[in-house]
Amino acid sequence: MEIEKMSKKLNIVMYPWFPFGHITPYLRLANKLAKKGHTISLFLPNKALQKLASQNHYPNLITLIPITLPEVDGLPAGAETTADFPFGSEAPLWVAFDSTRSFIESYLSGPLGSSVDIVFFDYACWLPSLARERGIKSVFYVTGFIVHMAYVCPLGRGVPQGVRPLLGEAELKESLPGFPSASEFKLRAYEAQCFDMTLSPSRSYFWWRLYRSVEESDGFCYKTCREMEGDFGDFFEKLYKKPVFWAGPALPEPSTSEIGLDESVDEWLKGFDMGRVVYVALGSELGLEIDHFHELVLGLELTGLPFFAVLKPPKGYDTVESALPEGFLERMKQKGRIHDGWVQQQLILTHPSIGCFVTQCGAASLSEALISQCQLVLLPQRGDQITNARSMGGALKVGVEVEIGDEDSYVARDALSKAILTVMEPLSEVGRLVRANHTYWRDFLTSDGLEDSYISRLVEDLRGFVG
């Protein structure tokens, strides 16, 4: 890969929080910046580093620095990322993450640290002060879409900076005054509860730490495009009076690995017509309640379409097979396949047989989905997935969100089947609209020179930022 020569090279430190959905986009951005000739030191937990080392396309410019987590109460042996914890139980990982402060400080205080220009971080709300003491600028690099940060924003809801936000369901159901596309962002009761900061000390702590990172940073950078989210970026920038930088889509580099899609998966998918298989993936951390799980798989059966679903065992079950409805495996043995574990999602989404992607609307999955040929069915579960779905299904209209009730995330089989068939059937008016919009944005995001222009502009903005 050719490295672009620049008159002024930036020396950048990156320290992401420990979900793979944060770590991987940081490494992707590092690759984009290294291609321009800049040097990056990226701190990663040991196991994550080993898993992702092959995705470092510029090892002469990107140094992956292993982080060994200290022993803390409640941290299981070998646990290093949020994938090692059930959702909501990662408090010991936060403690371990913060306990690495002295290690990061020693790096910034050492001989290499003296040449650092910028620190990119997320959720390490103590890092900007370390950087500031050494004359280093800090940038909160957000790996998701800006719409989420703009919607929840405590400052826009009357909470002064430096005060721990305690916003409740009633306040969070409604958009902020002046919020772009406000009519598309009405939250249901249970969705507002996902953002409710008063329900538990741990939730209140999370939001406090998130917006302390916002307040302490010198600027923000988002893995998104101004063309898609410019109004939300302007709204956020106006509130905090700090610059918003745009990294563009920061798509993954084309794979240079000779390893293709798992042979058994590839052969199974090849048994179906082009664009007819429904791919379902609800994230590596989500375990559904058993009745929700049953409605989900029965909804897939109801479509009459073949499907490949990546699902965790529901709560209280050791395996997916043991939790399936009676007779389901026998009925679906020719048309349905359920997988528990990691899959090569990028390769699955580009397989000719895949025609629909039912996604939980995580930012990383949506980024991959937007550049695929698959039609999108949006099934958000929590957090930023909800505002992401509202943006994609409402403001941009590139997919169809599954209809659910107001009080919880329960998905009826009929609603799931209806959403899938809406995007898959050629005669559906709504389906034609979202397919056309998806095609528009796919062509835009993959257009020649787009990413390069975004990264070039980002570099120039950062150079001006650090003076």
Coordinates of C-alpha atoms in Angstrom, one line a residue:
M1 CA 0.0 0.0 0.0
E2 CA 1.4 3.3 -1.0
I3 CA 1.9 5.8 1.8
E4 CA 1.2 9.4 1.0
K5 CA 4.1 11.8 1.7
M6 CA 3.2 14.9 3.8
S7 CA 5.3 17.9 4.9
K8 CA 4.2 17.6 8.5
K9 CA 3.6 14.3 10.1
L10 CA 1.4 14.0 13.1
N11 CA 2.2 11.8 16.1
I12 CA -1.0 10.4 17.5
V13 CA -1.8 8.3 20.5
M14 CA -5.1 6.3 20.6
Y15 CA -6.7 4.7 23.6
P16 CA -10.2 3.2 23.0
W17 CA -12.6 1.7 25.6
F18 CA -12.6 -2.1 25.5
P19 CA -15.5 -3.3 23.4
F20 CA -14.4 -4.6 20.0
G21 CA -17.0 -2.3 18.5
H22 CA -14.8 0.6 19.7
I23 CA -11.4 -1.0 19.2
T24 CA -11.8 -2.0 15.6
P25 CA -12.9 1.4 14.3
Y26 CA -9.9 2.9 16.1
L27 CA -7.6 0.6 14.2
R28 CA -9.3 1.4 11.0
L29 CA -8.8 5.1 11.5
A30 CA -5.2 4.4 12.4
N31 CA -4.7 2.7 9.1
K32 CA -6.3 5.6 7.2
L33 CA -4.0 8.1 8.9
A34 CA -0.9 5.9 8.6
K35 CA -1.6 5.7 4.8
K36 CA -1.1 9.5 4.9
G37 CA 2.3 9.1 6.6
H38 CA 1.4 9.8 10.2
T39 CA 2.5 7.7 13.2
I40 CA 0.1 6.1 15.7
S41 CA 0.6 4.4 19.0
L42 CA -2.6 2.4 19.7
F43 CA -3.0 0.9 23.2
L44 CA -5.0 -2.4 23.2
P45 CA -5.7 -5.2 25.7
N46 CA -3.4 -8.2 25.1
K47 CA -5.9 -10.6 23.6
A48 CA -7.5 -7.9 21.4
L49 CA -4.1 -7.0 20.1
Q50 CA -3.3 -10.6 19.2
K51 CA -6.6 -10.9 17.4
L52 CA -6.4 -7.7 15.4
A53 CA -2.6 -7.5 14.7
S54 CA -3.1 -8.8 11.2
Q55 CA -5.4 -5.8 10.5
N56 CA -2.5 -3.4 11.1
H57 CA -1.6 -2.6 7.5
Y58 CA 1.2 -0.2 8.4
P59 CA 3.3 -1.8 11.1
N60 CA 6.1 0.5 10.4
L61 CA 3.9 3.5 11.4
I62 CA 1.3 2.0 13.7
T63 CA 2.6 0.6 17.0
L64 CA 0.2 -1.7 18.8
I65 CA 1.1 -1.4 22.5
P66 CA -0.2 -4.2 24.8
I67 CA -2.1 -3.3 27.9
T68 CA -2.0 -5.8 30.8
L69 CA -5.0 -5.2 33.0
P70 CA -4.3 -5.1 36.8
E71 CA -6.1 -7.4 39.1
V72 CA -9.2 -5.9 40.6
D73 CA -12.0 -7.3 42.6
G74 CA -14.6 -9.0 40.5
L75 CA -12.5 -9.2 37.3
P76 CA -12.4 -12.8 36.1
A77 CA -9.0 -14.2 35.0
G78 CA -8.4 -13.4 31.3
A79 CA -11.3 -10.9 31.0
E80 CA -10.2 -8.0 28.9
T81 CA -13.1 -6.7 26.8
T82 CA -16.8 -6.2 27.3
A83 CA -17.4 -9.4 25.3
D84 CA -16.1 -11.2 28.4
F85 CA -19.1 -9.9 30.5
P86 CA -22.9 -10.1 30.4
F87 CA -24.3 -6.7 29.4
G88 CA -24.5 -4.4 32.5
S89 CA -22.1 -6.4 34.6
E90 CA -18.8 -4.8 33.3
A91 CA -18.2 -2.6 36.4
P92 CA -14.9 -4.4 37.3
L93 CA -13.7 -3.7 33.7
W94 CA -14.2 0.0 34.2
V95 CA -12.1 -0.2 37.4
A96 CA -9.3 -2.0 35.5
F97 CA -9.6 0.4 32.6
D98 CA -9.1 3.4 34.9
S99 CA -6.3 1.6 36.7
T100 CA -4.2 1.8 33.5
R101 CA -3.9 5.5 34.0
S102 CA -0.4 5.3 35.4
F103 CA 0.8 3.2 32.5
I104 CA -0.6 5.7 29.9
E105 CA 0.8 8.6 31.9
S106 CA 4.3 7.0 32.0
Y107 CA 4.1 6.8 28.2
L108 CA 3.1 10.4 27.7
S109 CA 5.8 11.5 30.2
G110 CA 8.5 9.5 28.5
P111 CA 10.8 10.4 25.6
L112 CA 8.3 9.3 23.0
G113 CA 5.5 11.2 24.6
S114 CA 7.3 14.5 24.1
S115 CA 6.6 14.3 20.4
V116 CA 2.9 13.4 20.7
D117 CA 0.6 15.9 19.0
I118 CA -2.9 14.5 19.7
V119 CA -4.5 11.9 21.9
F120 CA -7.6 10.2 20.6
F121 CA -9.7 8.6 23.3
D122 CA -13.2 7.5 24.4
Y123 CA -14.6 7.1 27.9
A124 CA -11.1 7.6 29.5
C125 CA -12.4 10.9 31.0
W126 CA -9.1 11.4 32.9
L127 CA -6.9 11.3 29.8
P128 CA -7.5 14.9 28.6
S129 CA -6.1 16.3 31.8
L130 CA -3.0 14.2 31.4
A131 CA -2.6 15.4 27.8
R132 CA -3.3 19.0 28.7
E133 CA -0.5 19.0 31.4
R134 CA 1.9 18.1 28.6
G135 CA 0.6 20.5 26.0
I136 CA -1.1 17.7 24.0
K137 CA -4.5 18.2 22.4
S138 CA -7.2 15.6 23.2
V139 CA -9.9 14.5 20.8
F140 CA -12.9 12.4 21.8
Y141 CA -13.2 10.0 18.9
V142 CA -16.7 8.6 18.8
T143 CA -17.0 5.3 16.9
G144 CA -20.8 5.7 16.6
F145 CA -23.1 8.1 14.9
I146 CA -23.3 11.7 16.2
V147 CA -27.1 11.6 16.4
H148 CA -27.0 9.6 19.7
M149 CA -24.7 12.1 21.5
A150 CA -26.7 15.0 20.2
Y151 CA -30.1 13.5 21.2
V152 CA -29.2 12.6 24.8
C153 CA -27.0 15.7 25.4
P154 CA -27.5 16.8 29.1
L155 CA -26.2 20.3 28.4
G156 CA -28.9 20.9 25.9
R157 CA -31.4 19.7 28.5
G158 CA -30.4 22.3 31.0
V159 CA -27.8 20.3 33.0
P160 CA -24.7 22.5 33.5
Q161 CA -21.2 21.2 32.6
G162 CA -19.4 19.5 35.5
V163 CA -22.7 18.4 37.1
R164 CA -23.6 14.7 37.1
P165 CA -26.6 14.3 34.8
L166 CA -29.7 12.8 36.2
L167 CA -32.2 12.8 33.4
G168 CA -35.3 10.6 33.6
E169 CA -37.6 8.8 31.2
A170 CA -40.1 11.7 30.8
E171 CA -37.4 14.2 29.7
L172 CA -35.7 11.8 27.4
K173 CA -38.8 10.7 25.5
E174 CA -38.8 14.1 23.7
S175 CA -36.2 15.7 21.5
L176 CA -34.3 18.8 22.5
P177 CA -35.5 22.2 21.4
G178 CA -34.1 22.8 17.9
F179 CA -33.1 19.2 17.4
P180 CA -32.8 18.3 13.7
S181 CA -35.5 16.0 12.3
A182 CA -37.2 16.1 15.7
S183 CA -40.4 14.5 14.5
E184 CA -38.5 11.3 13.6
F185 CA -37.1 10.9 17.1
K186 CA -40.0 10.3 19.4
L187 CA -38.9 7.6 21.8
R188 CA -41.2 4.9 23.3
A189 CA -41.3 4.5 27.0
Y190 CA -39.0 1.6 27.2
E191 CA -36.5 3.3 24.8
A192 CA -36.4 6.4 27.0
Q193 CA -35.8 4.1 29.9
C194 CA -32.6 2.8 28.1
F195 CA -31.2 6.3 28.5
D196 CA -32.7 7.0 31.9
M197 CA -29.9 8.2 34.2
T198 CA -31.8 7.8 37.4
L199 CA -32.6 4.1 37.4
S200 CA -29.3 2.9 38.9
P201 CA -26.0 4.2 40.3
S202 CA -24.1 2.3 37.5
R203 CA -26.2 3.9 34.8
S204 CA -25.8 7.3 36.3
Y205 CA -22.1 6.7 36.5
F206 CA -21.9 5.7 32.8
W207 CA -23.6 8.9 31.6
W208 CA -21.5 11.0 33.9
R209 CA -18.3 9.5 32.6
L210 CA -19.4 9.8 29.0
Y211 CA -20.2 13.5 29.2
R212 CA -17.2 14.2 31.4
S213 CA -15.2 12.9 28.4
V214 CA -17.1 15.3 26.2
E215 CA -16.6 18.3 28.6
E216 CA -12.9 17.6 29.2
S217 CA -11.9 17.0 25.6
D218 CA -10.6 19.8 23.3
G219 CA -12.6 18.6 20.3
F220 CA -14.7 15.8 18.9
C221 CA -14.2 13.5 15.9
Y222 CA -16.9 11.3 14.5
K223 CA -16.8 8.2 12.2
T224 CA -19.4 9.6 10.0
C225 CA -20.0 12.0 7.1
R226 CA -21.2 15.6 7.1
E227 CA -23.5 14.8 4.2
M228 CA -25.4 12.3 6.4
E229 CA -25.2 13.9 9.9
G230 CA -24.1 17.5 9.3
D231 CA -27.2 19.0 11.0
F232 CA -26.6 16.9 14.2
G233 CA -22.9 17.8 14.2
D234 CA -23.7 21.5 13.9
F235 CA -26.2 21.2 16.7
F236 CA -23.7 19.5 19.0
E237 CA -20.8 21.9 18.1
K238 CA -23.1 24.9 18.9
L239 CA -23.9 23.4 22.3
Y240 CA -20.4 22.7 23.4
K241 CA -18.5 25.4 21.5
K242 CA -15.8 22.9 20.5
P243 CA -14.8 21.8 17.0
V244 CA -16.4 18.7 15.4
F245 CA -14.1 16.9 13.0
W246 CA -15.4 14.4 10.5
A247 CA -13.5 11.2 9.7
G248 CA -15.8 10.1 7.0
P249 CA -17.1 6.5 6.8
A250 CA -13.7 5.0 7.7
L251 CA -14.6 1.8 5.9
P252 CA -12.4 -1.3 6.4
E253 CA -9.6 -1.9 4.0
P254 CA -10.2 -4.6 1.4
S255 CA -9.1 -7.9 2.9
T256 CA -5.7 -9.0 1.9
S257 CA -6.1 -12.4 3.6
E258 CA -6.3 -15.5 1.4
I259 CA -8.8 -16.9 3.9
G260 CA -12.3 -16.6 2.5
L261 CA -15.7 -17.2 4.0
D262 CA -15.9 -20.4 6.1
E263 CA -16.4 -23.2 3.6
S264 CA -19.4 -24.8 5.3
V265 CA -21.2 -21.4 5.5
D266 CA -20.3 -20.6 1.9
E267 CA -21.6 -23.9 0.6
W268 CA -24.8 -23.7 2.6
L269 CA -25.5 -20.2 1.3
K270 CA -24.8 -21.2 -2.3
G271 CA -27.7 -23.6 -2.1
F272 CA -30.2 -20.7 -2.4
D273 CA -31.1 -18.2 -5.1
M274 CA -29.3 -14.8 -5.3
G275 CA -30.5 -12.3 -2.8
R276 CA -33.0 -14.6 -1.0
V277 CA -31.4 -15.4 2.3
V278 CA -32.1 -13.4 5.4
Y279 CA -29.0 -12.8 7.6
V280 CA -29.7 -12.0 11.3
A281 CA -27.1 -10.7 13.8
L282 CA -28.0 -9.1 17.1
G283 CA -24.5 -8.6 18.5
S284 CA -22.1 -10.5 20.6
E285 CA -23.4 -9.4 24.0
L286 CA -27.2 -9.8 23.7
G287 CA -29.0 -12.7 25.3
L288 CA -32.8 -12.6 24.8
E289 CA -35.5 -13.7 27.1
I290 CA -36.8 -17.1 26.1
D291 CA -40.2 -15.8 24.9
H292 CA -38.5 -13.1 22.9
F293 CA -36.1 -15.7 21.4
H294 CA -39.0 -17.9 20.3
E295 CA -40.9 -15.0 18.7
L296 CA -37.7 -14.0 16.8
V297 CA -37.0 -17.5 15.3
L298 CA -40.7 -18.1 14.6
G299 CA -40.9 -14.8 12.8
L300 CA -38.0 -15.9 10.6
E301 CA -39.9 -19.1 9.9
L302 CA -43.1 -17.2 9.1
T303 CA -41.4 -15.3 6.2
G304 CA -41.0 -18.5 4.3
L305 CA -37.5 -17.3 3.3
P306 CA -34.2 -19.1 4.1
F307 CA -32.2 -17.5 6.9
F308 CA -28.8 -17.6 8.6
A309 CA -29.1 -16.3 12.2
V310 CA -26.2 -15.5 14.6
L311 CA -27.8 -15.7 18.0
K312 CA -26.6 -16.2 21.6
P313 CA -28.4 -18.7 23.8
P314 CA -31.3 -17.0 25.6
K315 CA -31.0 -16.3 29.2
G316 CA -31.1 -19.4 31.3
Y317 CA -30.0 -21.7 28.5
D318 CA -26.6 -23.2 27.7
T319 CA -27.1 -23.7 24.0
V320 CA -29.2 -22.3 21.2
E321 CA -30.5 -25.7 20.2
S322 CA -31.9 -26.5 23.6
A323 CA -33.9 -23.2 23.5
L324 CA -35.6 -23.6 20.1
P325 CA -39.3 -24.2 19.9
E326 CA -40.4 -27.8 19.6
G327 CA -40.1 -29.2 16.1
F328 CA -38.3 -26.0 14.8
L329 CA -35.0 -27.7 13.9
E330 CA -36.8 -30.4 12.0
R331 CA -39.0 -28.0 10.1
M332 CA -36.1 -25.6 9.3
K333 CA -33.3 -28.1 8.6
Q334 CA -33.3 -27.3 4.9
K335 CA -34.0 -23.5 5.1
G336 CA -32.7 -22.2 8.4
R337 CA -29.3 -22.2 10.1
I338 CA -28.6 -20.8 13.5
H339 CA -25.0 -20.1 14.6
D340 CA -23.7 -19.3 18.1
G341 CA -20.4 -17.6 17.9
W342 CA -18.3 -15.3 15.9
V343 CA -18.8 -15.1 12.1
Q344 CA -17.1 -13.3 9.2
Q345 CA -19.8 -10.7 8.9
Q346 CA -18.2 -8.6 6.2
L347 CA -17.9 -11.7 4.0
I348 CA -21.4 -12.8 4.8
L349 CA -22.9 -9.4 3.8
T350 CA -21.2 -9.6 0.4
H351 CA -22.3 -13.1 -0.3
P352 CA -24.5 -13.2 -3.4
S353 CA -27.2 -15.2 -1.7
I354 CA -27.8 -12.7 1.2
G355 CA -30.6 -10.3 0.4
C356 CA -31.7 -8.9 3.8
F357 CA -29.8 -8.0 7.0
V358 CA -31.8 -7.9 10.3
T359 CA -29.5 -5.8 12.5
Q360 CA -29.5 -4.6 16.1
C361 CA -28.2 -1.3 14.7
G362 CA -24.8 -1.1 16.3
A363 CA -22.8 1.6 14.6
A364 CA -20.2 -0.9 13.2
S365 CA -22.8 -3.2 11.8
L366 CA -24.7 -0.3 10.2
S367 CA -21.5 1.0 8.6
E368 CA -20.9 -2.4 7.0
A369 CA -24.6 -2.8 6.0
L370 CA -24.8 0.6 4.3
I371 CA -22.2 -0.4 1.8
S372 CA -23.7 -3.8 1.1
Q373 CA -26.4 -4.9 -1.3
C374 CA -28.5 -6.2 1.5
Q375 CA -31.8 -4.6 2.4
L376 CA -32.0 -3.4 6.0
V377 CA -34.4 -4.5 8.8
L378 CA -33.8 -2.5 12.0
L379 CA -34.3 -4.2 15.3
P380 CA -32.6 -2.0 18.0
Q381 CA -32.3 -3.4 21.5
R382 CA -30.6 -0.7 23.7
G383 CA -28.5 2.4 23.9
D384 CA -27.4 4.2 20.7
Q385 CA -28.9 1.4 18.6
I386 CA -32.3 3.1 19.2
T387 CA -31.3 6.5 17.9
N388 CA -29.3 4.9 15.1
A389 CA -32.4 3.0 14.0
R390 CA -34.5 6.1 14.2
S391 CA -32.0 8.0 12.1
M392 CA -31.6 5.1 9.5
G393 CA -35.3 4.3 9.4
G394 CA -36.7 7.8 9.9
A395 CA -34.4 10.6 8.8
L396 CA -32.6 8.7 6.0
K397 CA -35.2 6.0 5.3
V398 CA -32.6 3.4 4.2
G399 CA -34.3 0.5 6.1
V400 CA -37.5 -0.6 7.8
E401 CA -37.7 -0.7 11.6
V402 CA -39.7 -3.6 13.2
E403 CA -42.9 -2.4 14.8
I404 CA -42.9 -3.0 18.6
G405 CA -44.9 -1.9 21.6
D406 CA -44.4 1.1 23.8
E407 CA -43.6 -0.7 27.0
D408 CA -40.8 -3.1 26.2
S409 CA -38.7 -4.4 23.3
Y410 CA -40.9 -7.5 22.8
V411 CA -41.0 -8.4 19.1
A412 CA -44.0 -10.3 17.8
R413 CA -43.3 -12.8 15.1
D414 CA -45.9 -11.2 12.8
A415 CA -44.1 -7.8 13.1
L416 CA -40.7 -9.2 12.3
S417 CA -42.0 -11.2 9.3
K418 CA -43.8 -8.1 8.0
A419 CA -40.7 -5.9 8.2
I420 CA -38.6 -8.5 6.3
L421 CA -41.1 -9.1 3.6
T422 CA -41.6 -5.3 3.2
V423 CA -37.9 -4.8 2.2
M424 CA -37.7 -8.1 0.2
E425 CA -40.8 -8.0 -1.9
P426 CA -40.4 -6.1 -5.2
L427 CA -44.0 -4.7 -5.2
S428 CA -43.8 -3.1 -1.8
E429 CA -44.0 0.7 -2.0
V430 CA -42.1 1.2 1.2
G431 CA -39.6 -1.4 0.1
R432 CA -39.0 0.4 -3.2
L433 CA -38.4 3.7 -1.2
V434 CA -35.9 2.2 1.2
R435 CA -34.1 0.2 -1.5
A436 CA -33.7 3.4 -3.6
N437 CA -32.4 5.4 -0.6
H438 CA -30.0 2.6 0.4
T439 CA -28.7 2.5 -3.2
Y440 CA -28.1 6.2 -3.1
W441 CA -26.1 6.2 0.1
R442 CA -24.2 3.0 -0.8
D443 CA -23.1 4.6 -4.0
F444 CA -22.2 7.8 -2.2
L445 CA -20.2 6.0 0.6
T446 CA -18.3 3.9 -1.9
S447 CA -17.7 6.6 -4.4
D448 CA -14.1 7.1 -5.7
G449 CA -12.1 9.5 -3.6
L450 CA -14.7 10.1 -0.8
E451 CA -12.7 8.5 2.0
D452 CA -9.4 9.9 0.8
S453 CA -10.9 13.4 0.7
Y454 CA -12.3 13.0 4.2
I455 CA -9.1 11.8 5.7
S456 CA -7.1 14.5 3.9
R457 CA -9.4 17.2 5.3
L458 CA -9.3 15.6 8.7
V459 CA -5.5 15.7 8.6
E460 CA -5.5 19.4 7.6
D461 CA -8.0 20.2 10.4
L462 CA -6.0 18.4 13.0
R463 CA -2.8 20.1 11.9
G464 CA -4.5 23.5 12.3
F465 CA -5.9 22.3 15.6
V466 CA -2.5 21.6 17.1
G467 CA -1.0 24.7 15.6

